[in-house]
Each structure stands twice: as C-alpha cells, then as structure tokens.
Amino acid sequence: MPFKPTDYLPYDFANRRHIGPSPEEMAEMLSEVGASDLDALIEDTVPESIRQKEPLDFGRPMSERELLHYMRVTASKNKVLTSLIGQGYHGTVTPPAIQRNILENPAWYTAYTPYQPEISQGRLEALLNFQTMISDLTGLEVANASLLDEATACAEAMAMAQRVSKSKAKAFFVDRDSHPQNIDVIRTRAKPLGIEVIVGNPDKMDASAVFGALFQYPGTYGHVRDFTDHISALHENKAIAVVSADPLSLTLLKEPGAMGADIAVGTTQRFGVPVGYGGPHAAYMATKDAYKRNMPGRIIGVSIDSHGNRAYRLSLQTREQHIRREKATSNVCTAQALLAVMASMYAVFHGPKGLKAIAQRIHRKTVRLAKGLEAAGFKVDPQAFFDTITVDVGPLQAAVIKSAVDEQINLRKVGETRVGITLDEATRPATVEAVWRAFGIDLKDDDFTPEYRVPDQMHRRTEYLTHPIFHMNRAETEMMRYMRRLADRDLALDRAMIPLGSCTMKLNSAAEMMPVSWREFSLIHPFVPVDQAEGYGILLKDLSEKLCQITGYDDFSMMPNSGAQGEFAGLLTIADYHTKRGEGHRNVCLIPMSAHGTNPASAQMVGWKVVPVQSADNGDIDLDDFRAKAEKHANELAGCMITYPSTHGVFEETVIEVCQITHDFGGQVYIDGANMNAMVGLSRPGDLGGDVSHLNLHKTFAIPHGGGGPGMGPIGVKAHLVPHLPEKSGAVSAAPYGSGSILPISWAYCLLMGGEGLTQATRVAILNANYMAKRLEGAFEVLYRGPTGRVAHECIIDTRPFADSAGITVEDIAKRLIDCGFHAPTMSWPVAGTLMIEPTESENKAELDRFCDAMLAIREEIREIEEGRIDAENNPLKHAPHTMEDLVRDWDRPYSREQGCFPPGSFRVDKYWPPVNRVDNVFGDRNLICTCPPMEDYDDA
Ligand SMILES: *Cc1c(COP(=O)(O)O)cnc(C)c1O
C-alpha cells in the first residue's frame, strides 16, 4: 500500500502497560465467554444497583516520560538534609550490590509470601539468615521474620508478654527513655485490652505491680544501661521483660539475652535500608525457646523434602491469623520480607567484623563530637552512650537548631532546652565539624583522640554471626552470585503468572518503581519539619484525593503499613466514634465465616467479640442469619466486617441491605478493600454503605508484594469518622505516613493510568477471570457465580471431589502446578479443599491459556487415577514437584520422566526447576530449627 502522510498509526501502547491482553485477544476471549463486548460483560457481571454514577476523572493520563519528569519535579520539593534526629531512624549506606540485586530486582520484589515452600527456597534462606542474625545479636534463641516497625513490635511484645506472663497484674511498665512513637503505639494497643500503661524511670518501677515491662537501649536520648537487675526483679514477680535494642549497637553492647530479657524487639532499618520518610523497614522480635509458640509474625524453619534433603518452610503456622483467626497470636499477615532480606544481606555483606567496625566508627565519631562540645563548655548527657547524645543549650535551643539547618543538618528538639544528636554510618568528619559550627564551635574533627564511652560492664562478651554464611569472602562477585542463586530458586512474577485469589499479584511497572530509590524520597527522616517534605505533601494530598474519588470516602489516613494494620486502625476508629457518643459498650462484631483471617484477629485486638455469620448455599452472606444476629446483639453491636466483592468472588447485590441492617442496629460497617481490584472505576464501597475500608496498595495499587511485604493499608472513612482517625485518636504505626517511601508507586500508577485506564484495568481483570472460569468449566466446578453466571475478578474451583474419586488433594494439585511452571492459586481459602484463581488484568491470553492448559492436563492425570490406569500413590501428582535431580535418579515410576518433569504449561527451554521436592510440613514443626543449620548440612550438593 502506498504511504499516505495522513495515515498516522495510533500510539496507544502507553495505556497497555498494565493491560495484558491485546485488543485482538480480548475480542477472542469475549467471544469465548459469550459477551458481545466488554461493556456487555461488565453490565452482565456488576449489578446496576452497585454501579457508581460518575466515571473517575483524573484528567489526562501521563506517559512514562511525563510521569518521571513530574515525579522529579515533585521529588525536588523535598529537601534532603543530613538528619541527625535519631529517634529510631538512622542514616545508613545501602551497599550498591544490594540495592541493585535485591531492592531493584523484580526477582526479589515481585515474589509472594512463601506459603508454597518449594518455589520459595531462595527467600526462605535469606529470611532464615535474618533470623539467625537477630537471634545472635540479641542473644535469644528464636527470632521471627519480621514485623512492621519498631513501635508495633513493642506493642506486639506487650501483648505477647500478657499472654505468657504468670503474673496477675494488669499493668505494663514502659521505660520513659523509649522512643515517643513506641510509647504512643503501645498506648493505642493497650487501651482496648484494658492494660494500664505506666511510663516511668526503670529505677522506680514496682515489679510486683506489672505483668511485664519494656526497657530501651540506647534510649531515645542516648542512655546505655544494663537492665539485668530490673529484669531479675521482674522475674521474681513472674513478670516478663521486654528490651528494645538497636541491633547495630549490640555488636558492642551487652545483649538483651545476657541481661536475662525474655523478649527483644527493634528495627533493622540501619542495616542498609534507607529511612524513606518512615518506612518500609523490617522490625524484629526474638524470644526464649519456651515462648516461641506465643510469638507473633512469621517464623522460618528448617525441614526436609520427600527425599530427605534440607528444605526451608514457614513453621508453626498454626499460631497465625489465617488458621487461628480471633485466637491468633497477632493479625500480622503482610510483614516486611523484602526489607528483612535486605537487612540480612547487609549482615552477610559486612560480616561480624564489618558490622562491628561500622558500630565502632559511629561510636568514635560520637565521642569526638561530645568531647568537642564539652571542651567548649557545653553539658553533654548521658555520660555512657553509643551514638546519641543530648546537649543542654538553655534558651539557645531554637537558635542552635536553626544554625544546624543552615549547615544542612537536622538536629532533634528535646524538651525546651536540649538538643539531641544521633550519628550514623553515613556521618562524615565534615558533618561533625558542621554540627560544632551550629553550636558556635570552630574545631577540626581530628583534634580529639577517641575513647570508649561505654562502661566496662556494658561491653559485649559473646560472639555473634559465627555461621559461615556471614563469613563469605566479601568480594562482590561472590555476593552477586549468592543473591542471584537464591533469586533463581524462587518463582516470582518476573517468570510466571501468580494467580493468587484475593492477593492481586499484578504488574509493578518499572517506571512506578524507579522513584522509590531516589534520594529525595528515600532519605527523608519521618520527623523532619514539614517545609522539608513539601514533595511528600503534594503526593499525600493528591493520592488521598484520588483514593477518595475511587472509594467514595471523605478522607484517608496513610498511617497503617499493611492491610491488617488498616483493619486494626479502622476498627479503632469505629470504637472511638462509639465511645465519644457514649456508646463505648458496643463490642460485638459480625464477621462472615468466609472472612480473611486478619478480620477476626483484628477485631479481637480491639477487644471485640466476634460473632460469625453463615453463608447461604450460593456463597452470599445469609441475610436472615445476619439480620437475626444483628438484632440479637442490637445493644452491643459495634459493627460488621465484610469483604466486597465477597471472598467467594461474586458481586453480591445484598451488600446494600447488609450495610443497612448494620446501621439500623447502631453498628458501623467495615468493608475490607482487599478486593478493590474488582471495583476501581465501577463501584465504590463508600456508596454501598461502608463507613470505613482499608485498601491494600500492595494489591490493587501496584506496590510489589516483596515476598511478604512491604505493603500499605491506608484507611478511607466517611466524614463522621474523620475526627476519630488514628491521627487524632491514637497512633497505630511508628511513622505518621506508615511506609511513606512506597507511596510514590501507587501515585505513579494512578497518574499513568488515569481514571479511564484504572477502570479499564478493572474491566479486563473481570474479563480475564471470566475467561479462565469458562475454559476450566467442565473439567472443574466453579463454586460460586453471580445470578447471571458470571464471576467477579476471581473464581473458586472445587477440587474436593478428587479426594474421593482419586485420593488427590488440593495440595497435590498445587504442587503439580509447580512442575508446570506456576505458583498455585490461593489454597483452601475461603473454602477448604478449593483453589481460588485471580489472574488480574496484567496477564495476556497466552499466559491464561498456559495456566488453563496445565490445569486441564492435571485433570486428565487425575482421571487416569480415577480410571485405575495409574497407581493411586505412585503417580505424577503425588510425586510433585519434580526436581532436576529426579531426571538422573533411579526411576521406578509408571510414568515417564518427561511426563513428570515437562507437563503441559512448562517451558522446554525456560523450565522452572524447584530446588527441592515436596517439603515435609509435619517434620519441620516437630523438629523446630529456626536458625541457619550447621555448615556440614550444606554439603549435600
Ligand atoms: C490480603 C488481605 C488482607 C490482609 O492484608 P495484609 O496487607 O496482608 O495485612 C485482609 N483481607 C483480605 C480479604 C485480604 O485478601
């Protein structure tokens, strides 16, 4: 065809970034599901009564170049000063090898929580390294991996102390030298549980009056103290001792275990994770072996696979919310896995000597700083310190802080007359000299010879990080290959679809991710003056407005740093509303049986009674049961927690009535927003009758899952609840905006997509799910559908019949999917023995077909067993997953190696090989090992 100058090709690729199927593929899929076009499918699927009236209007979507330019302009409005504020947030140097190979590597950041251990051995090993590091540094036997931030870790420790303490006392003591945000979050957590919090001087503590106590060192003003005697006093009174400690300082200081502490908590932020305006970073908790079953959070353990080889897995899961629900040790689900991996790699990179050298250098710098100030006549406090001092400057406080800012340095305002200074790994001699200048002192950094300002009895006397993994030759080649090797053991989104229902594993686009590492976002301390964080201010305001428009709520709190934390915050908001209206006695919460485990676990944390509501046969909430229970508890009804669209993957039309009933009986409605990927642009929880919802920005709004965190769970509320948000009624996280530095990802997602793009993503997510349901029909039963036969953005397929017909469990199918190169869908939730499939809009037709082909082939393998053509025990499903080792092992099986290792779906060239065969769960829990096994065990290869 001759070229005509008017024949412009439409350039619409930008909007396709997040939309997997091409227009041609969509046409084919629509015809397969029997819909004339996408509009018709959506009309058919999303009931008219719940549709939003106005389309989203965010103006024109940006191109990637426009976005990155706009982000640069916004970022430049944040002023990066050197923050010596301390208070739990420190400058640190992220080794570039870790920044590039972990933080900026989709093989690590797009992975899911390691529930399927066979495809997660890499990150499980990295997290086991984390636990070993924490266990060593704290001197306690068992550590978890990991918690949301130091303040919530303190609150978790208080709750755990109450669970294990044999003391009858109702109060908890908190060292007044703890960081203020730790005290705030402890208070928030204590209130609904009826715990009295006593903040005071540890020397004046009455150990007989408390069930536990928390001490901190280095204290928020720098104190380094030995709490051995205080801890003995607690133990004499059957009370539990919690110590919050900076793990870097523990390379020099006597460790909590040596003081007799029962629980240690803290943050690993300064192990190479930038402060990021408050997060994300991994908090830690360690405890004595006797208390391990009471510990919150994930614990990695060592087990064996079906050939007796070492394999890692999540252990003691029966403590967790997804199994124990309101009896769980906590509501922690998404934690901070990626950041724990970074921190563990920092320790692997530096080794024990390197860490100690860093700590010594920080201490020496602080000593020189103090000596200079003392020589000039200033009074420095405390006398014994690690990295933090305060200086009494009397009426000059504001002037000194201002002069420091003129030197591009932030100091901390302490009381009315003092200034706090905390040094870190990144502090240079020039920084120390600039601090002196702020005090009017003209000195050179080398004017002082260093000495230790740590009293002898506080010196550490034990070894740590003795395991060979922390003693690699630290040439970067070896380090790079270690990180690559671990990444290659895992299956993340960079290789295959992860069709996890309710978890929304969608694209985290490169352009959205890039600003996270920019210094203007990553190096802002959470407590800087607002005029240094104007860029963040613009982002927070615009993102909140967009989320309000998307959800139909009136305001957002960005404080909660996970979905579960959002639930806790939202329920506290409701509780505060009831209390302020004189209805504080309301404490009953209706929760459908199909709810996510975090829902009942969060309700329990605010002291509420969980009343479960039945589902009707079609999967909907049983309206009669709901009404009857609301009526029965009318006087005490605090509210309900429902998920929309339901966890059964259906848009229930009755949702408006459920909300109405709750309101009629004086309750408030919490709508769990984890399934928002089925709603954005089509329906708004605020319009349905919701009073508060959390959004999982790491599901719907493109923040990566990081192998189990980070996440963000901001809550939206209706106007009447705004005065009761955590900002006003009590902090739920350490930092005011949770994990602030990952908010640019969600903001970028909205800006790149525009309102129309976001709505299209929702529509395609629904199309993809309906296409898969259609293709699997006949081979598998789709458990729940809406009245027109459609599913929402996910569907549940029933695998229970195969238990009877072939002795095949849902787990066998999940493991066989690994051979096909897939991560299994969500297993046995919300219905035991089923798989919940959520493809998201990101996957194209080819990938959906690959998965469906794999599932259909698995169905045929089951049929072979059903028809007696293959042995019920010796078959590809029972032996799944197959490793490369299986190719060279003796083979006595009634199926070929080829059938075993290369079933439909698996790639021939780019085959994913799991590094282990099926992992033995029971063995791991019975023989619990939560630290790196001895090196001899590594020689199996
Ligand atoms: C993921 C999820 C949660 C919990 O969110 P986290 O961020 O993992 O704490 C709560 N409810 C539902 C329905 C979910 O899918």
CSV table of C-alpha atoms in Angstrom, one decimal, residues 287-500:
chain,number,residue,atom,x,y,z
A,287,THR,CA,12.4,-14.6,72.4
A,288,LYS,CA,13.4,-17.6,74.5
A,289,ASP,CA,12.6,-21.0,73.2
A,290,ALA,CA,9.9,-21.5,75.8
A,291,TYR,CA,7.8,-18.7,74.4
A,292,LYS,CA,8.2,-19.4,70.6
A,293,ARG,CA,4.6,-20.7,70.2
A,294,ASN,CA,3.4,-17.3,71.5
A,295,MET,CA,5.4,-15.2,69.2
A,296,PRO,CA,3.6,-13.1,66.5
A,297,GLY,CA,4.7,-13.0,62.9
A,298,ARG,CA,6.3,-15.4,60.5
A,299,ILE,CA,8.9,-17.9,61.6
A,300,ILE,CA,11.0,-19.7,59.0
A,301,GLY,CA,12.1,-23.2,59.9
A,302,VAL,CA,14.2,-26.0,58.6
A,303,SER,CA,12.6,-29.2,57.4
A,304,ILE,CA,13.3,-31.9,54.9
A,305,ASP,CA,11.8,-32.7,51.5
A,306,SER,CA,10.4,-36.1,50.3
A,307,HIS,CA,14.0,-37.3,49.6
A,308,GLY,CA,15.2,-36.2,53.0
A,309,ASN,CA,17.1,-33.2,51.7
A,310,ARG,CA,17.1,-30.0,53.7
A,311,ALA,CA,14.3,-27.6,52.8
A,312,TYR,CA,13.0,-24.4,54.4
A,313,ARG,CA,9.4,-23.6,55.2
A,314,LEU,CA,7.2,-21.3,57.3
A,315,SER,CA,6.9,-23.1,60.6
A,316,LEU,CA,4.4,-23.0,63.5
A,317,GLN,CA,1.7,-21.6,61.1
A,318,THR,CA,-1.0,-22.7,63.5
A,319,ARG,CA,-0.2,-19.6,65.6
A,320,GLU,CA,-1.1,-17.4,62.7
A,321,GLN,CA,-4.3,-15.4,61.9
A,322,HIS,CA,-5.1,-17.4,58.7
A,323,ILE,CA,-5.6,-20.5,60.8
A,324,ARG,CA,-6.3,-19.4,64.4
A,325,ARG,CA,-8.4,-16.3,63.5
A,326,GLU,CA,-9.5,-14.5,66.6
A,327,LYS,CA,-7.3,-16.8,68.7
A,328,ALA,CA,-4.2,-16.0,66.7
A,329,THR,CA,-1.0,-14.6,68.3
A,330,SER,CA,-1.5,-11.5,66.1
A,331,ASN,CA,-3.1,-10.2,63.0
A,332,VAL,CA,0.2,-9.9,61.1
A,333,CYS,CA,-0.1,-11.0,57.5
A,334,THR,CA,2.0,-8.9,55.2
A,335,ALA,CA,5.1,-8.0,57.1
A,336,GLN,CA,8.4,-6.6,55.7
A,337,ALA,CA,10.0,-9.6,54.0
A,338,LEU,CA,11.9,-7.7,51.3
A,339,LEU,CA,13.4,-5.3,53.9
A,340,ALA,CA,14.3,-8.2,56.1
A,341,VAL,CA,16.1,-9.8,53.1
A,342,MET,CA,18.0,-6.5,52.5
A,343,ALA,CA,19.0,-6.3,56.2
A,344,SER,CA,20.1,-9.9,56.2
A,345,MET,CA,22.2,-9.4,53.1
A,346,TYR,CA,23.8,-6.3,54.7
A,347,ALA,CA,24.9,-8.6,57.5
A,348,VAL,CA,26.1,-11.2,55.0
A,349,PHE,CA,27.9,-8.5,53.1
A,350,HIS,CA,29.7,-6.9,56.1
A,351,GLY,CA,30.1,-10.0,58.3
A,352,PRO,CA,30.5,-9.7,62.1
A,353,LYS,CA,33.8,-7.8,61.8
A,354,GLY,CA,32.4,-5.3,59.3
A,355,LEU,CA,29.4,-4.6,61.4
A,356,LYS,CA,31.5,-4.1,64.5
A,357,ALA,CA,33.8,-1.8,62.6
A,358,ILE,CA,30.8,0.3,61.5
A,359,ALA,CA,29.5,0.4,65.1
A,360,GLN,CA,32.9,1.4,66.4
A,361,ARG,CA,33.3,4.1,63.9
A,362,ILE,CA,29.9,5.6,64.8
A,363,HIS,CA,30.8,5.4,68.4
A,364,ARG,CA,34.2,7.1,68.0
A,365,LYS,CA,32.6,9.9,65.9
A,366,THR,CA,30.1,10.4,68.6
A,367,VAL,CA,32.8,10.5,71.3
A,368,ARG,CA,34.7,13.1,69.3
A,369,LEU,CA,31.6,15.2,68.8
A,370,ALA,CA,30.9,15.0,72.6
A,371,LYS,CA,34.5,15.9,73.5
A,372,GLY,CA,34.4,19.0,71.2
A,373,LEU,CA,31.2,20.1,72.8
A,374,GLU,CA,32.5,19.5,76.3
A,375,ALA,CA,35.7,21.4,75.5
A,376,ALA,CA,33.6,24.4,74.5
A,377,GLY,CA,31.8,24.2,77.9
A,378,PHE,CA,28.6,22.5,76.9
A,379,LYS,CA,27.0,19.9,79.2
A,380,VAL,CA,26.6,16.6,77.3
A,381,ASP,CA,24.2,14.0,78.6
A,382,PRO,CA,24.3,11.0,79.1
A,383,GLN,CA,27.8,10.1,80.1
A,384,ALA,CA,27.5,6.5,78.8
A,385,PHE,CA,26.3,6.4,75.2
A,386,PHE,CA,26.6,4.6,71.9
A,387,ASP,CA,25.6,7.0,69.1
A,388,THR,CA,23.2,9.6,70.7
A,389,ILE,CA,23.8,12.5,73.0
A,390,THR,CA,21.8,15.5,74.1
A,391,VAL,CA,23.2,18.9,74.8
A,392,ASP,CA,21.7,21.5,77.2
A,393,VAL,CA,21.7,24.8,75.4
A,394,GLY,CA,19.2,26.6,77.6
A,395,PRO,CA,17.4,29.4,75.8
A,396,LEU,CA,19.5,28.9,72.6
A,397,GLN,CA,17.6,25.8,71.6
A,398,ALA,CA,15.8,27.3,68.6
A,399,ALA,CA,18.9,29.2,67.5
A,400,VAL,CA,21.1,26.1,67.5
A,401,ILE,CA,18.6,24.0,65.6
A,402,LYS,CA,18.3,26.9,63.1
A,403,SER,CA,22.0,27.2,62.7
A,404,ALA,CA,22.2,23.5,62.1
A,405,VAL,CA,19.6,23.7,59.4
A,406,ASP,CA,21.7,26.4,57.8
A,407,GLU,CA,24.5,23.9,57.8
A,408,GLN,CA,22.1,21.4,56.0
A,409,ILE,CA,21.7,19.3,59.2
A,410,ASN,CA,18.6,18.4,61.2
A,411,LEU,CA,19.0,18.1,65.0
A,412,ARG,CA,16.4,16.9,67.4
A,413,LYS,CA,14.5,19.3,69.7
A,414,VAL,CA,14.5,17.7,73.2
A,415,GLY,CA,12.3,19.3,75.8
A,416,GLU,CA,12.6,23.1,75.9
A,417,THR,CA,16.3,23.5,76.5
A,418,ARG,CA,18.1,20.5,75.0
A,419,VAL,CA,19.2,19.4,71.5
A,420,GLY,CA,19.6,15.7,70.5
A,421,ILE,CA,22.2,14.4,68.1
A,422,THR,CA,22.5,10.9,66.7
A,423,LEU,CA,25.3,9.9,64.4
A,424,ASP,CA,25.3,7.1,62.0
A,425,GLU,CA,27.3,5.1,59.4
A,426,ALA,CA,26.9,8.0,56.8
A,427,THR,CA,28.3,10.7,59.2
A,428,ARG,CA,31.5,12.2,57.8
A,429,PRO,CA,34.1,14.3,59.7
A,430,ALA,CA,32.7,17.3,57.8
A,431,THR,CA,29.3,16.6,59.3
A,432,VAL,CA,30.7,16.6,62.9
A,433,GLU,CA,32.5,19.9,62.2
A,434,ALA,CA,29.3,21.4,60.8
A,435,VAL,CA,27.4,20.3,64.0
A,436,TRP,CA,30.1,22.1,66.1
A,437,ARG,CA,29.7,25.2,64.0
A,438,ALA,CA,26.0,25.1,64.7
A,439,PHE,CA,27.0,25.4,68.4
A,440,GLY,CA,29.4,28.2,67.6
A,441,ILE,CA,32.5,26.0,67.9
A,442,ASP,CA,35.3,26.1,65.4
A,443,LEU,CA,37.1,22.8,65.6
A,444,LYS,CA,38.6,20.1,63.4
A,445,ASP,CA,37.5,16.6,63.6
A,446,ASP,CA,41.0,15.2,64.2
A,447,ASP,CA,41.5,17.5,67.2
A,448,PHE,CA,40.4,14.7,69.5
A,449,THR,CA,41.6,11.2,70.1
A,450,PRO,CA,38.7,8.7,70.5
A,451,GLU,CA,38.0,6.7,73.6
A,452,TYR,CA,35.1,4.4,74.6
A,453,ARG,CA,32.2,6.0,76.5
A,454,VAL,CA,30.6,2.6,77.2
A,455,PRO,CA,31.1,1.4,80.8
A,456,ASP,CA,33.0,-1.8,81.1
A,457,GLN,CA,30.1,-3.9,82.4
A,458,MET,CA,28.1,-3.0,79.2
A,459,HIS,CA,30.7,-4.4,76.8
A,460,ARG,CA,29.5,-7.4,74.8
A,461,ARG,CA,31.4,-10.6,75.8
A,462,THR,CA,29.9,-13.1,73.4
A,463,GLU,CA,30.4,-14.0,69.8
A,464,TYR,CA,27.8,-13.4,67.1
A,465,LEU,CA,27.3,-14.2,63.4
A,466,THR,CA,29.7,-17.2,63.7
A,467,HIS,CA,27.8,-19.1,61.0
A,468,PRO,CA,29.9,-19.5,57.7
A,469,ILE,CA,27.2,-17.7,55.7
A,470,PHE,CA,28.4,-14.5,57.5
A,471,HIS,CA,32.0,-15.2,56.6
A,472,MET,CA,32.0,-15.4,52.9
A,473,ASN,CA,34.8,-13.8,51.1
A,474,ARG,CA,33.3,-10.4,50.6
A,475,ALA,CA,34.3,-9.8,47.0
A,476,GLU,CA,31.3,-8.5,45.2
A,477,THR,CA,31.4,-11.3,42.6
A,478,GLU,CA,30.6,-13.9,45.3
A,479,MET,CA,28.0,-11.7,46.9
A,480,MET,CA,26.3,-11.1,43.5
A,481,ARG,CA,26.2,-14.7,42.7
A,482,TYR,CA,24.8,-15.7,46.1
A,483,MET,CA,21.9,-13.2,45.6
A,484,ARG,CA,21.4,-14.5,42.0
A,485,ARG,CA,21.5,-18.1,43.1
A,486,LEU,CA,18.8,-17.5,45.8
A,487,ALA,CA,16.7,-15.5,43.4
A,488,ASP,CA,16.8,-18.3,40.8
A,489,ARG,CA,15.4,-20.7,43.3
A,490,ASP,CA,12.2,-18.7,43.5
A,491,LEU,CA,9.2,-18.3,41.3
A,492,ALA,CA,8.2,-14.6,41.1
A,493,LEU,CA,6.1,-12.5,38.8
A,494,ASP,CA,9.1,-12.0,36.5
A,495,ARG,CA,8.7,-15.6,35.4
A,496,ALA,CA,5.1,-16.6,35.5
A,497,MET,CA,1.5,-15.6,36.5
A,498,ILE,CA,0.9,-15.9,40.2
A,499,PRO,CA,-2.9,-16.3,40.2
A,500,LEU,CA,-3.5,-15.9,43.9
